[in-house]
Coordinates of C-alpha atoms and ligand atoms in Angstrom, one line a residue:
M8 CA 60.7 22.0 11.5
I9 CA 56.9 22.7 11.8
R10 CA 54.8 21.1 8.9
T11 CA 52.1 23.2 8.2
Q12 CA 48.7 22.3 6.1
A13 CA 47.3 25.6 4.5
I14 CA 48.8 29.1 5.1
L15 CA 47.4 32.6 4.6
L16 CA 49.9 35.6 4.0
K17 CA 47.2 38.6 4.3
N18 CA 47.4 41.9 2.9
G19 CA 51.4 42.2 2.3
R20 CA 53.2 43.7 -0.6
I21 CA 53.7 41.0 -3.1
I22 CA 56.8 41.8 -5.4
D23 CA 57.4 39.4 -7.9
P24 CA 59.3 40.8 -11.1
A25 CA 59.2 37.4 -12.9
N26 CA 55.4 38.3 -13.3
R27 CA 55.7 41.8 -13.1
V28 CA 53.8 41.9 -10.0
D29 CA 54.2 44.6 -7.1
K30 CA 50.8 45.2 -5.6
K31 CA 48.9 44.7 -1.9
A32 CA 47.7 41.6 -2.0
S33 CA 47.1 38.0 -0.1
L34 CA 48.9 34.8 -0.8
L35 CA 47.5 31.6 -0.1
V36 CA 49.6 28.4 0.5
E37 CA 48.2 24.9 0.1
K38 CA 49.6 21.6 0.1
G39 CA 53.0 23.0 -0.6
K40 CA 51.9 24.9 -3.6
I41 CA 51.2 28.8 -4.0
Q42 CA 47.6 28.2 -4.5
A43 CA 46.0 31.7 -5.0
I44 CA 47.1 35.4 -5.1
F45 CA 44.1 38.1 -4.4
S46 CA 44.0 41.9 -3.9
P47 CA 41.7 43.4 -0.9
R48 CA 39.4 44.4 -3.8
Q49 CA 39.0 40.9 -5.6
K50 CA 36.9 38.0 -4.2
T51 CA 38.4 36.0 -1.7
P52 CA 39.0 32.4 -3.0
S53 CA 37.4 29.5 -0.9
L54 CA 39.8 29.0 2.1
P55 CA 40.7 25.5 3.5
K56 CA 39.3 25.3 7.2
K57 CA 42.5 24.4 8.8
L58 CA 44.1 27.5 8.1
Q59 CA 47.0 29.5 9.5
S60 CA 46.6 33.2 8.7
I61 CA 49.2 35.6 9.1
D62 CA 48.6 39.5 8.7
L63 CA 51.4 41.2 6.7
Q64 CA 50.4 44.7 6.6
G65 CA 53.7 46.7 5.5
K66 CA 55.8 43.6 4.7
W67 CA 57.0 42.3 1.7
I68 CA 56.1 38.9 0.3
V69 CA 58.7 37.9 -2.2
P70 CA 59.7 34.8 -4.1
G71 CA 62.4 32.8 -1.6
L72 CA 65.8 34.3 -1.8
I73 CA 68.5 32.3 -3.6
D74 CA 71.9 32.4 -2.8
M75 CA 74.1 31.1 -5.7
H76 CA 77.3 31.2 -3.6
V77 CA 77.4 29.5 -0.1
H78 CA 80.1 27.5 1.7
L79 CA 78.4 24.9 3.6
R80 CA 81.6 23.1 4.8
E81 CA 80.1 19.6 5.2
P82 CA 81.7 17.1 4.3
G83 CA 85.1 17.7 6.2
E84 CA 84.7 20.7 8.3
E85 CA 81.5 20.2 10.3
Y86 CA 83.3 22.4 13.3
K87 CA 82.4 25.5 11.2
E88 CA 79.0 24.7 9.3
T89 CA 76.9 21.8 8.5
I90 CA 74.5 21.7 6.0
E91 CA 71.6 21.8 8.6
T92 CA 73.2 24.8 10.5
G93 CA 74.3 26.4 7.4
T94 CA 70.6 25.9 5.7
K95 CA 69.5 27.1 8.9
A96 CA 71.0 30.4 8.8
A97 CA 69.8 30.5 5.1
A98 CA 66.3 30.3 6.5
A99 CA 67.0 33.1 9.1
G100 CA 67.9 35.4 6.3
G101 CA 65.1 34.8 4.0
F102 CA 66.6 31.7 1.8
T103 CA 65.3 29.0 0.4
A104 CA 67.7 27.9 -1.5
V105 CA 71.7 27.8 -1.8
A106 CA 74.3 26.9 -4.1
C107 CA 77.1 24.8 -2.3
M108 CA 80.8 25.4 -3.2
P109 CA 83.0 22.5 -4.1
N110 CA 85.9 23.1 -1.9
T111 CA 85.0 21.0 1.2
T112 CA 87.2 17.8 2.2
P113 CA 86.7 15.5 0.1
V114 CA 86.6 18.2 -2.4
N115 CA 83.2 17.7 -4.7
D116 CA 84.6 16.4 -7.5
C117 CA 82.7 13.5 -8.4
Q118 CA 79.3 11.8 -8.3
S119 CA 79.7 10.1 -4.8
V120 CA 80.2 13.7 -3.0
T121 CA 77.9 15.4 -4.7
R122 CA 75.5 12.4 -3.9
L123 CA 76.4 12.5 -0.1
I124 CA 75.8 16.2 -0.1
L125 CA 72.4 15.9 -1.1
E126 CA 71.4 13.2 0.9
K127 CA 72.5 15.0 3.7
A128 CA 70.0 18.1 2.4
E129 CA 67.1 16.2 2.2
N130 CA 66.0 17.5 5.5
A131 CA 67.3 20.8 5.5
Y132 CA 66.2 24.0 5.7
A133 CA 66.7 25.0 2.2
R134 CA 66.9 23.5 -1.0
V135 CA 71.0 22.8 -1.6
Y136 CA 72.3 22.9 -5.3
P137 CA 76.1 21.1 -5.2
V138 CA 78.4 22.8 -7.3
G139 CA 81.0 20.5 -8.4
A140 CA 84.5 21.1 -9.0
I141 CA 86.0 22.3 -12.1
S142 CA 89.5 20.2 -11.5
K143 CA 90.3 17.1 -9.6
G144 CA 90.9 17.9 -5.9
L145 CA 91.0 21.4 -7.0
Q146 CA 94.7 21.0 -8.0
G147 CA 93.9 22.7 -11.2
E148 CA 95.4 20.2 -13.4
S149 CA 92.7 17.6 -14.9
L150 CA 89.4 18.2 -15.2
A151 CA 86.5 16.4 -12.6
E152 CA 83.8 14.3 -13.8
F153 CA 81.5 16.7 -15.1
G154 CA 79.2 14.3 -16.6
E155 CA 78.8 12.1 -13.5
M156 CA 78.4 15.3 -11.1
K157 CA 75.8 17.0 -13.4
Q158 CA 73.6 13.5 -13.0
A159 CA 74.0 13.0 -9.6
G160 CA 72.7 16.9 -9.6
A161 CA 75.0 19.3 -9.5
V162 CA 73.9 22.8 -10.9
A163 CA 77.5 24.4 -11.8
V164 CA 81.2 23.7 -11.8
T165 CA 83.6 26.3 -10.1
D166 CA 87.4 26.0 -8.1
D167 CA 86.1 28.8 -6.2
G168 CA 88.6 29.7 -3.3
K169 CA 91.1 28.9 -6.0
P170 CA 91.6 30.3 -9.7
V171 CA 91.9 27.8 -12.5
T172 CA 95.5 29.5 -13.5
D173 CA 95.7 27.1 -16.8
S174 CA 93.9 28.8 -19.5
Q175 CA 93.8 25.7 -21.5
L176 CA 92.2 23.6 -18.4
M177 CA 89.6 26.5 -18.3
R178 CA 88.9 26.7 -21.9
R179 CA 88.4 23.1 -21.8
A180 CA 85.9 23.4 -18.9
L181 CA 83.8 26.0 -20.6
E182 CA 83.7 23.8 -23.5
Y183 CA 83.2 20.3 -21.7
A184 CA 80.7 22.1 -19.2
S185 CA 78.4 23.2 -22.0
N186 CA 78.3 19.9 -23.6
Y187 CA 76.3 19.2 -19.8
N188 CA 74.7 22.1 -19.7
L189 CA 76.4 23.0 -16.5
M190 CA 77.2 27.1 -15.7
V191 CA 81.0 27.3 -15.1
I192 CA 81.7 29.8 -12.3
S193 CA 84.9 31.7 -12.1
H194 CA 87.0 32.4 -9.1
S195 CA 88.6 35.3 -10.8
E196 CA 92.2 35.7 -9.6
D197 CA 95.8 35.5 -10.9
Y198 CA 97.8 33.9 -8.0
S199 CA 101.1 35.2 -9.1
L200 CA 99.9 38.6 -8.4
S201 CA 97.6 38.2 -5.1
R202 CA 99.9 35.8 -3.6
N203 CA 100.5 36.0 0.1
G204 CA 98.3 39.3 0.0
A205 CA 96.1 40.2 3.0
I206 CA 94.1 43.0 2.4
N207 CA 93.6 45.2 -1.0
E208 CA 96.8 46.7 -2.1
G209 CA 97.1 50.3 -1.4
F210 CA 97.5 53.2 1.2
V211 CA 95.6 51.1 3.7
S212 CA 98.0 48.3 3.3
T213 CA 101.0 50.1 3.4
S214 CA 100.1 51.9 6.5
M215 CA 99.2 48.7 8.3
G216 CA 102.2 46.9 7.0
L217 CA 100.3 44.2 5.1
K218 CA 101.0 42.4 2.1
G219 CA 98.4 44.1 -0.3
I220 CA 96.5 42.1 -3.4
P221 CA 96.6 44.3 -6.4
H222 CA 93.3 44.9 -7.6
I223 CA 94.3 44.1 -11.4
A224 CA 95.0 40.4 -9.8
E225 CA 91.1 39.9 -10.3
E226 CA 91.0 42.2 -13.3
I227 CA 93.1 40.3 -15.5
M228 CA 91.4 37.1 -15.0
V229 CA 88.1 38.5 -15.3
Y230 CA 89.3 39.7 -18.8
R231 CA 91.0 36.2 -19.6
D232 CA 87.5 34.8 -18.7
L233 CA 85.4 36.9 -20.4
A234 CA 88.0 36.4 -23.5
L235 CA 87.5 32.7 -23.1
A236 CA 83.9 33.1 -23.2
E237 CA 83.8 34.8 -26.2
Y238 CA 86.1 32.8 -27.8
T239 CA 84.1 29.3 -27.2
G240 CA 80.8 30.8 -27.2
C241 CA 80.1 29.0 -24.0
T242 CA 78.4 30.7 -20.9
L243 CA 80.1 32.1 -17.9
H244 CA 79.4 33.3 -14.5
L245 CA 81.5 35.6 -12.8
A246 CA 82.1 35.3 -8.9
H247 CA 82.3 38.0 -6.0
I248 CA 83.3 40.8 -8.0
S249 CA 84.7 43.5 -6.3
T250 CA 86.5 46.3 -8.3
K251 CA 85.6 49.0 -10.8
E252 CA 88.0 47.9 -13.7
S253 CA 86.4 44.0 -13.3
I254 CA 82.7 45.9 -13.9
N255 CA 84.2 47.9 -16.9
L256 CA 85.3 44.6 -18.4
I257 CA 81.8 42.7 -17.7
R258 CA 79.9 45.9 -19.0
L259 CA 81.9 45.9 -22.6
A260 CA 81.7 42.1 -22.8
K261 CA 77.7 42.2 -22.1
Q262 CA 77.5 44.8 -24.8
K263 CA 79.5 42.7 -26.9
G264 CA 76.8 39.9 -26.6
S265 CA 78.6 37.6 -24.7
P266 CA 76.7 35.2 -22.7
V267 CA 78.3 36.2 -19.4
T268 CA 76.5 36.6 -15.9
A269 CA 78.4 38.4 -13.0
E270 CA 77.8 38.3 -8.9
T271 CA 79.0 40.6 -6.2
G272 CA 78.7 40.2 -2.1
P273 CA 76.9 42.6 0.1
H274 CA 80.2 43.6 1.4
Y275 CA 81.6 44.8 -1.4
F276 CA 79.2 47.2 -1.5
S277 CA 78.7 48.1 2.2
L278 CA 82.3 48.1 3.1
T279 CA 85.7 49.3 1.9
E280 CA 89.3 48.4 2.9
K281 CA 89.2 50.8 5.9
A282 CA 86.7 47.9 7.7
V283 CA 90.3 46.1 8.3
K284 CA 91.4 49.0 10.6
D285 CA 92.4 47.4 14.0
Y286 CA 93.5 44.3 12.1
N287 CA 89.8 42.9 12.4
T288 CA 90.0 39.4 10.8
N289 CA 86.0 39.1 10.5
A290 CA 86.8 41.8 7.9
K291 CA 89.2 39.8 5.8
M292 CA 88.3 37.7 2.7
N293 CA 89.0 37.0 -0.7
P294 CA 88.8 39.2 -2.7
P295 CA 89.5 41.6 -0.5
L296 CA 87.3 44.6 0.6
R297 CA 88.5 47.7 -1.6
T298 CA 88.4 51.4 -2.0
Q299 CA 85.5 53.8 -1.9
K300 CA 85.9 54.3 -5.9
D301 CA 85.3 50.5 -6.5
L302 CA 82.6 50.2 -4.0
E303 CA 80.7 53.2 -5.8
A304 CA 81.2 51.4 -9.0
V305 CA 79.7 48.0 -7.7
I306 CA 76.6 50.1 -6.4
K307 CA 76.3 51.5 -10.6
A308 CA 76.8 48.0 -11.8
I309 CA 74.1 46.7 -9.3
S310 CA 71.7 49.6 -10.6
D311 CA 72.3 49.4 -14.2
G312 CA 72.3 45.7 -14.6
T313 CA 75.9 44.9 -15.2
I314 CA 76.0 42.9 -12.0
D315 CA 73.1 40.6 -12.1
V316 CA 73.2 38.7 -8.4
I317 CA 73.8 39.7 -4.9
A318 CA 75.3 36.3 -3.5
T319 CA 77.0 36.2 0.0
D320 CA 79.7 34.0 -0.3
H321 CA 78.7 33.0 3.1
A322 CA 82.2 31.4 4.3
P323 CA 82.0 30.3 7.9
H324 CA 85.5 29.8 10.0
S325 CA 85.8 29.0 13.5
I326 CA 87.7 31.1 16.0
L327 CA 90.7 28.6 15.3
E328 CA 91.2 30.3 12.0
K329 CA 90.3 33.7 12.8
D330 CA 91.5 34.5 16.2
L331 CA 95.1 34.9 14.7
E332 CA 97.5 37.7 13.4
F333 CA 96.0 39.1 10.2
D334 CA 98.2 37.6 7.6
Q335 CA 97.6 34.4 9.1
A336 CA 93.8 34.3 9.2
A337 CA 91.7 32.3 6.9
N338 CA 89.7 34.3 4.1
G339 CA 86.1 34.7 4.3
I340 CA 83.1 36.2 6.6
I341 CA 79.6 34.6 6.9
G342 CA 76.6 36.7 5.2
L343 CA 73.4 34.7 5.0
E344 CA 72.0 36.6 8.0
T345 CA 73.0 39.9 6.3
A346 CA 72.1 39.9 3.4
V347 CA 68.8 41.4 3.2
P348 CA 69.5 44.4 5.2
L349 CA 72.4 44.9 3.5
A350 CA 71.0 44.7 0.1
L351 CA 67.8 46.9 1.7
A352 CA 70.2 49.6 2.3
L353 CA 70.6 50.1 -1.5
F354 CA 66.8 50.3 -1.8
R355 CA 66.4 53.0 0.6
K356 CA 69.5 55.0 -0.6
G357 CA 67.4 55.1 -4.0
Y358 CA 69.9 53.1 -6.2
I359 CA 67.6 50.2 -6.7
N360 CA 63.7 50.1 -6.4
A361 CA 62.4 46.8 -4.7
A362 CA 61.6 44.8 -7.8
R363 CA 65.4 45.1 -8.8
L364 CA 66.2 44.1 -5.2
V365 CA 64.2 40.6 -5.9
E366 CA 65.7 40.4 -9.1
L367 CA 69.3 40.2 -7.6
L368 CA 68.5 38.2 -4.6
S369 CA 66.0 35.6 -6.6
T370 CA 64.9 35.8 -9.9
N371 CA 68.2 36.4 -11.3
P372 CA 69.9 33.3 -9.6
A373 CA 67.0 31.4 -10.2
K374 CA 67.5 31.8 -14.0
I375 CA 71.3 31.5 -14.2
L376 CA 71.4 28.2 -12.1
G377 CA 68.4 27.0 -14.0
V378 CA 66.7 25.9 -10.9
K379 CA 63.1 25.9 -9.5
G380 CA 62.2 29.5 -7.7
G381 CA 62.4 33.0 -8.3
S382 CA 58.8 33.7 -9.0
L383 CA 55.6 33.5 -7.0
E384 CA 54.1 31.7 -10.0
I385 CA 50.5 30.4 -8.9
G386 CA 50.9 26.4 -8.7
S387 CA 54.5 26.4 -8.1
D388 CA 56.2 25.0 -5.0
A389 CA 55.9 27.5 -2.2
D390 CA 59.0 28.9 -1.8
I391 CA 58.6 32.4 0.1
A392 CA 60.1 35.0 2.2
V393 CA 58.1 37.7 3.9
I394 CA 60.6 40.7 4.9
D395 CA 59.9 43.4 7.1
P396 CA 61.6 46.4 5.3
E397 CA 61.6 48.7 8.5
H398 CA 62.7 46.3 11.3
S399 CA 65.8 47.4 13.1
F400 CA 68.2 45.5 15.0
V401 CA 71.8 45.2 16.3
L402 CA 73.5 42.1 15.2
H403 CA 74.7 40.5 18.4
E404 CA 76.8 37.6 17.8
K405 CA 74.4 35.2 20.2
D406 CA 71.9 35.6 17.8
I407 CA 73.6 34.5 14.8
V408 CA 72.5 31.2 13.6
S409 CA 75.2 29.8 11.7
K410 CA 77.6 27.8 13.7
S411 CA 80.3 30.3 12.9
K412 CA 80.4 33.9 13.9
N413 CA 82.7 35.4 11.8
S414 CA 81.0 38.6 10.5
P415 CA 82.2 42.4 10.3
F416 CA 78.5 43.5 11.1
I417 CA 78.4 42.2 14.7
G418 CA 77.4 44.9 16.7
V419 CA 76.3 47.1 13.9
K420 CA 72.8 48.6 13.5
L421 CA 70.9 47.2 10.7
Q422 CA 67.6 47.6 9.0
G423 CA 65.3 44.9 7.3
K424 CA 65.0 41.8 7.9
A425 CA 63.5 38.3 7.0
L426 CA 60.4 37.4 9.1
L427 CA 59.1 34.4 7.9
T428 CA 60.6 31.7 5.2
I429 CA 58.8 29.0 3.6
C430 CA 60.4 26.5 1.5
G431 CA 58.2 23.9 -0.3
G432 CA 55.0 24.7 2.0
R433 CA 57.0 24.4 5.0
I434 CA 57.8 27.0 7.5
T435 CA 61.5 27.1 7.7
Y436 CA 61.6 30.3 9.9
N437 CA 59.5 32.5 11.8
A438 CA 60.1 35.7 13.6
I439 CA 56.6 36.9 13.5
S440 CA 55.4 37.7 17.1
D441 CA 51.8 37.2 17.4
Ligands
DOR14 O1 86.8 34.6 1.3 C1 87.0 33.6 0.8 N1 86.6 32.6 1.3 N2 87.1 33.5 -0.4 C2 87.0 32.2 -1.1 O2 87.4 32.3 -2.3 C3 86.9 31.2 -0.6 C4 86.4 31.5 0.7 C5 86.6 30.2 1.8 O3 85.9 28.9 1.5 O4 86.5 30.1 3.0
ZN15 ZN1 83.2 31.2 -2.3

């Protein structure tokens, strides 16, 4: 990683919804902090002698993106991804921070694993916020050590990858977590309905001869967890929302004033179940890709505020888990390096404006997780992404930074890209040719 003294990002479009800023200006980074923002008409502040100056005409300068749903696979499955490779992929996607899920080996259900992750992340390419498990060993039986994990640096708890089947355990998790100011993240799935399913249940699953996962498997658990959040008064975050009826339920809960937030992944507003034709295991994930009707509902929820966050659910798997019969292949796709162009497609089609895009990918995840970043406040740590909204490219497997290559977007032409990522004043990714 290159260390930089001072960087001047010149004449970009600064988009910082937290401070209601959207203007053409320059931004000075010095000593790891955002030192000044000044528009062309304003007086240039005194600049340090040794300065790396980058012209960013036509580019966006935004707060570093924050992905609140990432599987880094370390400890335990380092052949798929490590904290180093995963954060390097994050930086290449414009992210300066990621929250990493606890379904590692061993599971992050106690302070020693949380500490290990944070130690390994010290020299990583992005800030890493560990998310602890709700239940010990993700077994769904007894609560993990929330207090210890919080003290060690965990920002939230979840059994992501698995549902918490026992409603009493989920209720206790909400109550217990709120004592420690920990966010509970729900992986909403009724396992008795989804078990052994490979893709969304419907015409496509029937015609492909695959067992389906009905959309109601998600919605029943979304409903249960919304009801528990309302009953306990504790905050809840719903992960990877993929169906129209889940969205209707979240919208109603929010109207009632429930303390809930929700995320979706870029794949749920970019692809439908049809992407699994030809039995492409790189389009297999849990929850599965849904129908056009669901995709449209997800987009509407993104634009009307029902969905608060775009999070990738970056889930690296090697060919050992993916190069198999469809129903045997692992669930999950990588997402860190394609989130920006996929979110930008929503902007280009007019569903969201630029400020909303930044809210979804930075401001809101920072707020929900209660972590630094999410704004370009003067004096704050310089966590910044520079995005070229015009840059078109075809995603080639050889260009993927993540250790795993399980993306359904390989060979697809995408538009928009992170060009430069700065984390705490250090350049963590630089694709600007000068
Ligand atoms: O597709 C998925 N992959 N969904 C999950 O819930 C877990 C994740 C993984 O860990 O691979
Ligand atoms: Zn996940």
